[in-house]
Tab-separated table of C-alpha atoms and ligand atoms in Angstrom:
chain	number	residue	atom	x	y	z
A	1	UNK	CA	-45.126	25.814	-39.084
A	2	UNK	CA	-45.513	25.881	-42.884
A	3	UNK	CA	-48.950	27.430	-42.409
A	4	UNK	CA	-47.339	30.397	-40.605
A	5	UNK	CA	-46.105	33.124	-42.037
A	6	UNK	CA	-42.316	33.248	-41.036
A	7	UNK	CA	-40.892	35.079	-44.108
A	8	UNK	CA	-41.697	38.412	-46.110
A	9	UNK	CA	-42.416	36.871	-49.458
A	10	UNK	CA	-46.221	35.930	-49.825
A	11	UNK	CA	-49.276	35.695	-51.807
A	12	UNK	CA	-51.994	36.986	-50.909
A	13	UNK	CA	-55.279	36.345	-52.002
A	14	UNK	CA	-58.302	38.229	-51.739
A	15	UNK	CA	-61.260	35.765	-51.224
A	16	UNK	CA	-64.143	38.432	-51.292
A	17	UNK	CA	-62.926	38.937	-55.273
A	18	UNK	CA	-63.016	35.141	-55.304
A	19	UNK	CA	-66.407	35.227	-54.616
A	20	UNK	CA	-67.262	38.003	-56.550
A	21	UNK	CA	-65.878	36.385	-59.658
A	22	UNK	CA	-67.823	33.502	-59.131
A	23	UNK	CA	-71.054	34.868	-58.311
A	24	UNK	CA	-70.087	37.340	-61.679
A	25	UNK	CA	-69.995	34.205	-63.266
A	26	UNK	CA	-73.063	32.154	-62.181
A	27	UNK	CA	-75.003	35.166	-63.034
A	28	UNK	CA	-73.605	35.587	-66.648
A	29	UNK	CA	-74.419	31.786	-67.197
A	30	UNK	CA	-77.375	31.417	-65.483
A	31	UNK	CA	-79.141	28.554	-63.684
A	32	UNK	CA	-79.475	26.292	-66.185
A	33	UNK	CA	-75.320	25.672	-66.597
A	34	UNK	CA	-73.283	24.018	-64.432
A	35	UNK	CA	-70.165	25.643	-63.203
A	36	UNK	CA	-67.071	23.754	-62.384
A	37	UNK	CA	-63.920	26.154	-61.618
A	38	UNK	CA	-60.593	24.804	-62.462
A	39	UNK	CA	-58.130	24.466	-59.628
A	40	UNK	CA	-55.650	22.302	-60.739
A	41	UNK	CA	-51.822	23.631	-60.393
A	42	UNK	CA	-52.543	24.465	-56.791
A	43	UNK	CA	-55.609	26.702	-57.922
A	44	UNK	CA	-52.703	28.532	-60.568
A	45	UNK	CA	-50.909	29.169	-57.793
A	46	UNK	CA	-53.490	30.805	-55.177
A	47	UNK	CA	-53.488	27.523	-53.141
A	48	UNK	CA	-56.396	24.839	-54.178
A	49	UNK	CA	-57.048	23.463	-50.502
A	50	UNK	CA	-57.614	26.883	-49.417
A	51	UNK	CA	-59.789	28.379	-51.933
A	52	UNK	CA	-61.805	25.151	-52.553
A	53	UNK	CA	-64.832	26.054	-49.758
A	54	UNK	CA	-64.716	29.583	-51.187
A	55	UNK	CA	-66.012	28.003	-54.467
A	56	UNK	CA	-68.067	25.011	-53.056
A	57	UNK	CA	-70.274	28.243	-51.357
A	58	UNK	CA	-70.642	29.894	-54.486
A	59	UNK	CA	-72.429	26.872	-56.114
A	60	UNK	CA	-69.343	25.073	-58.041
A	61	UNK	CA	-71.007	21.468	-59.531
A	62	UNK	CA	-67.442	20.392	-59.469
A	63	UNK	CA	-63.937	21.543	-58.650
A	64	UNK	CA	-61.754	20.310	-61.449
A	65	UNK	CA	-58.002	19.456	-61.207
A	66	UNK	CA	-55.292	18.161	-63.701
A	67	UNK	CA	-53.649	15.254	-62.066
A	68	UNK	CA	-54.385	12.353	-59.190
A	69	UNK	CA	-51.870	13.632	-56.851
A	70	UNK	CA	-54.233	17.178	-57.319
A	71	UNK	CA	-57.084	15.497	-56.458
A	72	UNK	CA	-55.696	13.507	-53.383
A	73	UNK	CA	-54.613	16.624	-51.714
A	74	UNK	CA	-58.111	18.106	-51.852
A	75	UNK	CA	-59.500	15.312	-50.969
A	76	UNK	CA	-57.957	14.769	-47.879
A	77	UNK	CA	-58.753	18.184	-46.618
A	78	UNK	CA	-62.184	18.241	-48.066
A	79	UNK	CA	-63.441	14.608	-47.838
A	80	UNK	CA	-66.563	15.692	-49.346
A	81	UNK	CA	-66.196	17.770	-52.251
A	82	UNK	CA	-66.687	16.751	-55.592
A	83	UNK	CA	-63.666	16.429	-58.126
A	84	UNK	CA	-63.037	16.375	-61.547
A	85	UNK	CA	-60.044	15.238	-62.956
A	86	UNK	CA	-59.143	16.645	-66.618
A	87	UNK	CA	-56.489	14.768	-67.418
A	88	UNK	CA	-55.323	10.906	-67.911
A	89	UNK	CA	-54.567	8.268	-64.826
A	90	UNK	CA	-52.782	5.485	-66.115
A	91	UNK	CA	-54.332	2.301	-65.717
A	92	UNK	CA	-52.590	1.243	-61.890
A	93	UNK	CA	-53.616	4.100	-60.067
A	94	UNK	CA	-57.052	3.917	-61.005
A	95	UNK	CA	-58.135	2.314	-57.632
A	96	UNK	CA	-57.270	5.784	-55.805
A	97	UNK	CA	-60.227	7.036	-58.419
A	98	UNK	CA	-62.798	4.879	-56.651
A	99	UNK	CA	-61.628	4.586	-52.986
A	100	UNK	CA	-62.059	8.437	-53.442
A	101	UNK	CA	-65.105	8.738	-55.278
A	102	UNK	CA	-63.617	11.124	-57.743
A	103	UNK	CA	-64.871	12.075	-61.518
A	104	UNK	CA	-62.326	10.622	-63.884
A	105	UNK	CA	-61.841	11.896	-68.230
A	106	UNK	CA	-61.733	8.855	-69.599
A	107	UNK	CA	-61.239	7.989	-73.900
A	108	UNK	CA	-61.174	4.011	-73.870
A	109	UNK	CA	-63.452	1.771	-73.299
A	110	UNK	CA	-60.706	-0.329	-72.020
A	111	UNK	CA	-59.863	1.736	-68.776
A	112	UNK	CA	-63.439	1.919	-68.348
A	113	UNK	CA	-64.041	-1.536	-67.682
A	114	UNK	CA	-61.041	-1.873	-65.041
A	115	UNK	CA	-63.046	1.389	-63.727
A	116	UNK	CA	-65.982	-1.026	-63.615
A	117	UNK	CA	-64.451	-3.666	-62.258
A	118	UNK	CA	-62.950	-1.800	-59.417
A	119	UNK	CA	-65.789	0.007	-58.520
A	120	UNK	CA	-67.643	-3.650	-57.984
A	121	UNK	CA	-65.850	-4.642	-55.875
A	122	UNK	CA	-66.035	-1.552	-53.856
A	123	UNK	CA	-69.700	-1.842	-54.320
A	124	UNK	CA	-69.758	1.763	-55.643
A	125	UNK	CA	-70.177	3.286	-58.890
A	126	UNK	CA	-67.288	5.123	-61.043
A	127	UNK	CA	-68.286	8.336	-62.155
A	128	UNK	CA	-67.083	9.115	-66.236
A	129	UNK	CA	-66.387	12.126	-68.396
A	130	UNK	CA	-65.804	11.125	-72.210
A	131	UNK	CA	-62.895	13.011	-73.699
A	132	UNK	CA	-63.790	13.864	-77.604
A	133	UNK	CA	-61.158	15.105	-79.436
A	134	UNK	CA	-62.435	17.587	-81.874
A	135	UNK	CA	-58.762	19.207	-83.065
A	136	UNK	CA	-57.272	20.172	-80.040
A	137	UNK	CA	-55.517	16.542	-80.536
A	138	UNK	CA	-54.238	16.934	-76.375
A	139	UNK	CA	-56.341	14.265	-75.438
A	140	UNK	CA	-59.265	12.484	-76.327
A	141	UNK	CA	-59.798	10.310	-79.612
A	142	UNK	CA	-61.725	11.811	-83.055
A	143	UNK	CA	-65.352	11.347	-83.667
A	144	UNK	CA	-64.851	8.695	-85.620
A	145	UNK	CA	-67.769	5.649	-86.014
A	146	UNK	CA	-65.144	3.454	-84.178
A	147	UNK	CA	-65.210	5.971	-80.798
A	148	UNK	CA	-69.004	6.062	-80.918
A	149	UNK	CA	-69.430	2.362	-80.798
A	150	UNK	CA	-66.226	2.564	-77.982
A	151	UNK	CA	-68.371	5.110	-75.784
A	152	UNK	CA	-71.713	3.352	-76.711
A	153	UNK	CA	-70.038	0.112	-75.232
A	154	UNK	CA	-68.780	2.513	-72.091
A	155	UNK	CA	-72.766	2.760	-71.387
A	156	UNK	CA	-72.716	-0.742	-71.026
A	157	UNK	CA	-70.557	-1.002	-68.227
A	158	UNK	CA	-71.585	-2.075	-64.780
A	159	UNK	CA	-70.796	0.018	-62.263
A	160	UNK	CA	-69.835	2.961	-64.494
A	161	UNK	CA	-71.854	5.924	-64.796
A	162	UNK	CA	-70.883	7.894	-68.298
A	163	UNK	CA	-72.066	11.176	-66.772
A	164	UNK	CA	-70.914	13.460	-69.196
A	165	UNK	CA	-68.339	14.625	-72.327
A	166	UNK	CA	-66.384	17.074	-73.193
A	167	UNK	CA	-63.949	18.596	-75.446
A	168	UNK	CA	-61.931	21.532	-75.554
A	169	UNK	CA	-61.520	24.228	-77.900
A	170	UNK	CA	-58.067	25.470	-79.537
A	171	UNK	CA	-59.785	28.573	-79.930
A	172	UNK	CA	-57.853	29.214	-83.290
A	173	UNK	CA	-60.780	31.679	-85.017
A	174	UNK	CA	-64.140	31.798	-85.303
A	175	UNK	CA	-64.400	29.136	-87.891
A	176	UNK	CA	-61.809	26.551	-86.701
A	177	UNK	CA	-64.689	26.671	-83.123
A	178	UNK	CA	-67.937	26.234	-84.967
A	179	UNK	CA	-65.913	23.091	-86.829
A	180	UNK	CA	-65.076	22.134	-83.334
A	181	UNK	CA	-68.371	22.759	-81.991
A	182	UNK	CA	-69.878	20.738	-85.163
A	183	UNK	CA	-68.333	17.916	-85.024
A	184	UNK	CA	-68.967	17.649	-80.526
A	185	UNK	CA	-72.587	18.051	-81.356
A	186	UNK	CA	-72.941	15.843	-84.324
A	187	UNK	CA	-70.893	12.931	-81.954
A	188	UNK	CA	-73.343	13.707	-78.856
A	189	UNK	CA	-76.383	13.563	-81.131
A	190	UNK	CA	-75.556	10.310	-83.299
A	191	UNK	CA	-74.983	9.145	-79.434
A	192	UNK	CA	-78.571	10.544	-78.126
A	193	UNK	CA	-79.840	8.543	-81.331
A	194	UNK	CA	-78.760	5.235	-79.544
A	195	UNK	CA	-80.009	6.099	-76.081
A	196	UNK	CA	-76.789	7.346	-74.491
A	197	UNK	CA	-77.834	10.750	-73.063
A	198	UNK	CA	-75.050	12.707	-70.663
A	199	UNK	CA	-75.756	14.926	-67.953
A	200	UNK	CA	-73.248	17.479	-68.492
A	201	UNK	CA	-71.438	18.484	-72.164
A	202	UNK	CA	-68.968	21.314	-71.855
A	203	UNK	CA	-66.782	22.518	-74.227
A	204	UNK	CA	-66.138	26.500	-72.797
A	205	UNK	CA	-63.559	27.559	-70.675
A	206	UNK	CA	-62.779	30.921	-69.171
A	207	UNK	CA	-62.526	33.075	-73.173
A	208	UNK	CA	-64.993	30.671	-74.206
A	209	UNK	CA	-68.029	30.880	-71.209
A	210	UNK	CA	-67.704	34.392	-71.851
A	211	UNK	CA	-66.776	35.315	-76.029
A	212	UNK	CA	-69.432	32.533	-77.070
A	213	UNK	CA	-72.406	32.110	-75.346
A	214	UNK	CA	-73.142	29.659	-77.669
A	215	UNK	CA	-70.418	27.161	-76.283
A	216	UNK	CA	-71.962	27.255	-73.187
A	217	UNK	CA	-73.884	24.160	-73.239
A	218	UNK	CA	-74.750	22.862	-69.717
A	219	UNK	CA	-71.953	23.158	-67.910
A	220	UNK	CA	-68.699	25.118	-68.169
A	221	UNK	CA	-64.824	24.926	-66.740
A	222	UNK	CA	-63.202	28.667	-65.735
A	223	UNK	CA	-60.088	28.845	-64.724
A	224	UNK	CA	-58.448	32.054	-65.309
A	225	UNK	CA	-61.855	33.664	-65.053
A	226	UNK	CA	-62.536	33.084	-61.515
A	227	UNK	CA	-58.742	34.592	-60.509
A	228	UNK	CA	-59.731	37.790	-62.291
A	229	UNK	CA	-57.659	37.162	-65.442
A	230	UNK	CA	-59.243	38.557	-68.463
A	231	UNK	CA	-58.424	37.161	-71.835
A	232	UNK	CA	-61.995	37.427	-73.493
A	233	UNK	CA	-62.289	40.433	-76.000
A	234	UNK	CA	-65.460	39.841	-77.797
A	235	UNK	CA	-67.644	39.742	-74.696
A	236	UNK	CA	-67.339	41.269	-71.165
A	237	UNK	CA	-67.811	40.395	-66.933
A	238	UNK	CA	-65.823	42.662	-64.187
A	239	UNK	CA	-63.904	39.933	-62.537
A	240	UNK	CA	-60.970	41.399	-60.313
A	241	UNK	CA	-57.908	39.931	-59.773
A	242	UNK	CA	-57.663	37.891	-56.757
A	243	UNK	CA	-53.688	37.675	-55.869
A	244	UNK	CA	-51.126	39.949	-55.179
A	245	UNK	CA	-47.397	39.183	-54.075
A	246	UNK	CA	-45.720	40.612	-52.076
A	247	UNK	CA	-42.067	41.109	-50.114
A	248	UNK	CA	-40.035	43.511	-48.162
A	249	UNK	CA	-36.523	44.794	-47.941
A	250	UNK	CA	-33.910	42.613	-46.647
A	251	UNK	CA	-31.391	45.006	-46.705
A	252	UNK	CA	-29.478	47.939	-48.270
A	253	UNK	CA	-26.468	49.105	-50.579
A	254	UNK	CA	-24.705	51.848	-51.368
A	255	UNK	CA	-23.569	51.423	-54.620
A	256	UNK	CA	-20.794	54.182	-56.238
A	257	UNK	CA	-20.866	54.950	-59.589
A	258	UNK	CA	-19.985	52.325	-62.041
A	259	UNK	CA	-19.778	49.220	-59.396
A	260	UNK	CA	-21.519	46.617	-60.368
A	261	UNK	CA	-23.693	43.898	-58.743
A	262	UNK	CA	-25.000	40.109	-58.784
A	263	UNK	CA	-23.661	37.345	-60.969
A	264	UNK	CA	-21.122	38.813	-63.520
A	265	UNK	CA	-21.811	42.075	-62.843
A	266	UNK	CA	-24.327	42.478	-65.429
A	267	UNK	CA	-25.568	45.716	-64.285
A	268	UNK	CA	-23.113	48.199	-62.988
A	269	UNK	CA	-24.472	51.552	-61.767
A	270	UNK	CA	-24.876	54.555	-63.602
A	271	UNK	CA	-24.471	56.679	-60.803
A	272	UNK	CA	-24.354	56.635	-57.206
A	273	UNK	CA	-26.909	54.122	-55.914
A	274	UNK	CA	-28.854	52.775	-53.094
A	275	UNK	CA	-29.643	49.391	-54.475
A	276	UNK	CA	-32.128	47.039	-52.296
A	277	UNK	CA	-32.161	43.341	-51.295
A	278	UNK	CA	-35.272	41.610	-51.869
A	279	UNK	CA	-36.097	38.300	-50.487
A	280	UNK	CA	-37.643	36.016	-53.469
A	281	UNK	CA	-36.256	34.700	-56.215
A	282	UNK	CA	-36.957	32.192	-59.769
A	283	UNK	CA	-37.260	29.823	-56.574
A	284	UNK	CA	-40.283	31.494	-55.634
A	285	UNK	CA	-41.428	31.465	-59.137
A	286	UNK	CA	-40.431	34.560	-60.466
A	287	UNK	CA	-39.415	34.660	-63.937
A	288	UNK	CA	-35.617	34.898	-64.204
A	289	UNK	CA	-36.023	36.679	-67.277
A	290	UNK	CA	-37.565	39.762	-65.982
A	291	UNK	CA	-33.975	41.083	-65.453
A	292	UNK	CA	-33.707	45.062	-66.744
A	293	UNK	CA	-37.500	44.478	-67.118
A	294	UNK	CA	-38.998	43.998	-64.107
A	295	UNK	CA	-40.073	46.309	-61.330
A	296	UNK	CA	-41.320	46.499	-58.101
A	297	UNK	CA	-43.421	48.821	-56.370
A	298	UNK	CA	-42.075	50.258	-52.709
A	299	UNK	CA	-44.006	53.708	-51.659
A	300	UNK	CA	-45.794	53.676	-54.532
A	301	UNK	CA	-42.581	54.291	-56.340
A	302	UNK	CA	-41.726	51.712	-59.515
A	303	UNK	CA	-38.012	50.346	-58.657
A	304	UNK	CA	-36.340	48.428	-61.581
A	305	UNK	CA	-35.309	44.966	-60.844
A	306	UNK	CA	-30.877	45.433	-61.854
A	307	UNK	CA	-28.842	42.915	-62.547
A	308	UNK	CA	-29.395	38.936	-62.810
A	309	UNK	CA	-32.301	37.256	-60.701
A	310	UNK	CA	-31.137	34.594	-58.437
A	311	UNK	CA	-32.652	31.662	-57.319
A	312	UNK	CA	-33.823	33.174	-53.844
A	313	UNK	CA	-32.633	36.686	-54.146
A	314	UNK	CA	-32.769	39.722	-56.278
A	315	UNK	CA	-31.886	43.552	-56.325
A	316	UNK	CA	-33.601	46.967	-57.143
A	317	UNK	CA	-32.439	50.056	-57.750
A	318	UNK	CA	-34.212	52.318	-55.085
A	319	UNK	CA	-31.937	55.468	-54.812
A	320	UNK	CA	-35.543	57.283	-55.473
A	321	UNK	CA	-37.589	55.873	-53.297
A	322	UNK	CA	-37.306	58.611	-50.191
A	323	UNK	CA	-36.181	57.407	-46.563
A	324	UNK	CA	-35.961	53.985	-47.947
A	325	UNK	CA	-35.224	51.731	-44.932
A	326	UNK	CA	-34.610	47.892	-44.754
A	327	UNK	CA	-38.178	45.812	-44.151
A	328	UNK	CA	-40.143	48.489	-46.400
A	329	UNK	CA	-43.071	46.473	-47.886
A	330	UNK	CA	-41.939	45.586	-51.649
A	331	UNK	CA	-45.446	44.477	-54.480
A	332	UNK	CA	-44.108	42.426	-56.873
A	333	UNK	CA	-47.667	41.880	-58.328
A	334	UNK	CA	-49.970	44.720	-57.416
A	335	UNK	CA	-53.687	44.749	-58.682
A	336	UNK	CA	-52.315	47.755	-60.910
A	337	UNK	CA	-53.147	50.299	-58.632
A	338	UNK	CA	-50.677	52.291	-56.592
A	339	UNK	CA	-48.619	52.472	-59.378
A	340	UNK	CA	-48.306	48.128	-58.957
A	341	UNK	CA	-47.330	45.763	-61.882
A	342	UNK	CA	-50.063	43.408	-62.473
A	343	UNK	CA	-50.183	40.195	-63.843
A	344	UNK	CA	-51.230	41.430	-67.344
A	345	UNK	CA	-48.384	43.291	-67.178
A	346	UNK	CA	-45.870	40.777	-66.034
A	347	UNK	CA	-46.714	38.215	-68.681
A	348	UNK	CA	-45.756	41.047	-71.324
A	349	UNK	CA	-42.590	41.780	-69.835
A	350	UNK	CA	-41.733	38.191	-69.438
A	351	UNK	CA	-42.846	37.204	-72.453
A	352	UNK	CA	-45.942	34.631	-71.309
A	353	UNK	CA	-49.215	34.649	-70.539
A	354	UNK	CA	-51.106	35.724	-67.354
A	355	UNK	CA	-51.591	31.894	-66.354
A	356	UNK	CA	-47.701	31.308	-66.609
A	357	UNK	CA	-47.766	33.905	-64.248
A	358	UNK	CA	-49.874	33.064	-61.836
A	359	UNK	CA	-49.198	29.029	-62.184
A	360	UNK	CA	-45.590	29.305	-61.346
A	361	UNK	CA	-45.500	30.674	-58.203
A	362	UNK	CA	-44.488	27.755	-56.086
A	363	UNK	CA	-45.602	26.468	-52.934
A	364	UNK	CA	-42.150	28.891	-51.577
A	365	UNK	CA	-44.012	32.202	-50.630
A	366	UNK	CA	-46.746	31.816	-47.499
A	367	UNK	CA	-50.031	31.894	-48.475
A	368	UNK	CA	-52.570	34.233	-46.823
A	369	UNK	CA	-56.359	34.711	-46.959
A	370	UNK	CA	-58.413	37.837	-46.877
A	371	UNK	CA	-61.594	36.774	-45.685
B	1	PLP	C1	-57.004	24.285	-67.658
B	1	PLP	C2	-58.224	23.847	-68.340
B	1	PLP	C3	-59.355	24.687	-68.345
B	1	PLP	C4	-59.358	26.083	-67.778
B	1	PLP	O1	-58.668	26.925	-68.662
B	1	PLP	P1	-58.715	28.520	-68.496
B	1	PLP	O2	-58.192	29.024	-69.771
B	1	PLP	O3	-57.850	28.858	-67.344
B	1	PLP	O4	-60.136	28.866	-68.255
B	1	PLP	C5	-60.517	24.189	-68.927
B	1	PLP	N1	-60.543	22.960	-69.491
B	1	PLP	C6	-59.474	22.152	-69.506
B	1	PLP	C7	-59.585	20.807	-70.142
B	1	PLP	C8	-58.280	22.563	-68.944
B	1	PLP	O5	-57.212	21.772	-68.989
């Protein structure tokens, strides 16, 4: 039942732009660097399971997710795929890691052993990503002498392969990366010295695989990117945006002059007004603060979102929009055509950025796929 679409409110998402992205993206970096797109926070909001074989076609190394609980819902709808997990498991749930076969970031040698010693018992082999910190301090330790004898040490681990490391960039200015850059490649190198090579180092995601080239190293991690969000500005790729949102009218007011509407009566009409109903809400992850600022689109006609958002429920003023009638097809995020608010646009108004955006809509509206 929650597969169906029983409601107005939904995301849709286009996966012929999915794929174009991707294949965009493959072609900028070329054969010779691994691509693993980012799908953690339910693929920012487009719906992880569902997009996952969409990205497996298109030639993704890995599909890389925040948290366990991420990687466990993939997993059991795609038994097979490879995952990447970017951030920390504590120490008892590590077992899930190697029943499942999954790729865990890893920054002590202690939680490597218990890897290792879990994964011979299983008879298998824990797969590894080093986390370096190189100023980001998220997670990850410094390149200090002590963390290059910790991750030599990881090498010598039964039953642990140390199959790559990576870092992120803070992406504060052109100087604060190169430091960053510096100090990953002086780390891997002293390493390299000792005989500890990795199969993948990546440092770039989505600004970064495309603003600096130079970051790319073997492998890379877009996230944003492969939606269609742009935030490079030194470089350039045509990715489109993948997800729109959508609604339709509930039902209709007639509003006289001066009456006001929704909690408080914030907003009270400035003149006689057909106000409409709209069926989502901050619930649905729409930000509450888009009040006097947000719109949406109904016959290609821009409606202002009056008076406070509720949780489920909000209004718009549509005493333009011409034979307006209840179950009229509402975009709340357009691809900016059509006179559409896109998600650019929506993070300005509300005061975030596009990933916010896209992130927060919640498992609420239906999903569907255009194929
Ligand atoms: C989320 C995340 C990414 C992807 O970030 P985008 O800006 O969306 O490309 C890459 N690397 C790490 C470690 C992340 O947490």
């Amino acid at each position: 039942m929650t597969n169906e679409i029983v409601r107005d409110t939904r995301v849709t998402v286009d996966l012929r732009r999915l794929k174009h992205n991707m294949q965009l993206i493959r072609e900028m970096v070329g054969d010779d660097v691994a691509v693993m797109p980012v799908i953690k926070a339910n693929g920012y909001g487009h719906g992880a399971v569902a997009i996952a074989p969409t990205l497996m076609e298109c030639g993704a190394t890995y599909l890389a997710v925040a948290t366990l609980s991420e990687a466990l819902d993939i997993k059991e709808a795609h038994p097979d795929y490879p995952l990447f997990i970017l951030g920390h498991t504590p120490d008892r749930f590590l077992h899930y890691i190697v029943e499942n076969d999954i790729t865990q970031t890893v920054f002590s040698l202690a939680q490597v052993r218990i890897l290792g010693d879990l994964a011979k018992k299983a008879g298998k082999t824990a797969k590894v990503h080093v986390k370096l910190d190189t100023g980001f301090h998220r997670l990850g330790c410094m390149p200090t002498p002590e963390y290059e004898e910790e991750v030599y040490q990881m090498f010598q681990v039964e039953n642990v392969e140390v199959e790559g490391i990576f870092s992120h960039l803070a992406l504060a200015g052109e100087a604060e990366n190169e430091q960053q850059f510096g100090l990953f490649t002086d780390f891997t190198d002293r390493l390299k010295q000792r005989g500890c090579t990795f199969r993948y180092e990546h440092i770039a995601d989505s600004i970064a695989c495309v603003d600096y080239p130079q970051y790319r190293l073997n492998m890379i991690r877009p996230g944003a990117l492969i939606y269609g969000m742009i935030g490079f500005h030194i470089g350039h790729l045509p990715v489109e945006q993948c997800l729109t949102f959508r609604t339709a009218i509930s039902q209709l007011h007639t509003l006289e002059e001066g009456e006001g509407l929704s909690y408080d009566y914030a907003w009270k009409a400035p003149r006689k007004s057909v106000i409409a109903t709209l069926p989502f809400g901050y619930a649905d992850g729409y930000p509450r603060n888009m009040r006097d600022k947000g719109y949406v689109t109904i016959q290609g006609i821009k409606c202002p979102i009056v008076g406070v958002i509720c949780m489920d429920q909000c209004m718009a003023d549509v005493t333009d929009v011409p034979g307006v009638q209840p179950g009229m097809e509402a975009i709340v995020y357009g691809d900016g055509s059509g006179n559409t608010m896109n998600i650019q646009e929506a993070s300005q108004l509300a005061g975030t950025n596009k990933n916010e955006i896209i992130a927060r809509i919640l498992e609420r509206p239906a999903r569907e796929y255009i194929r």
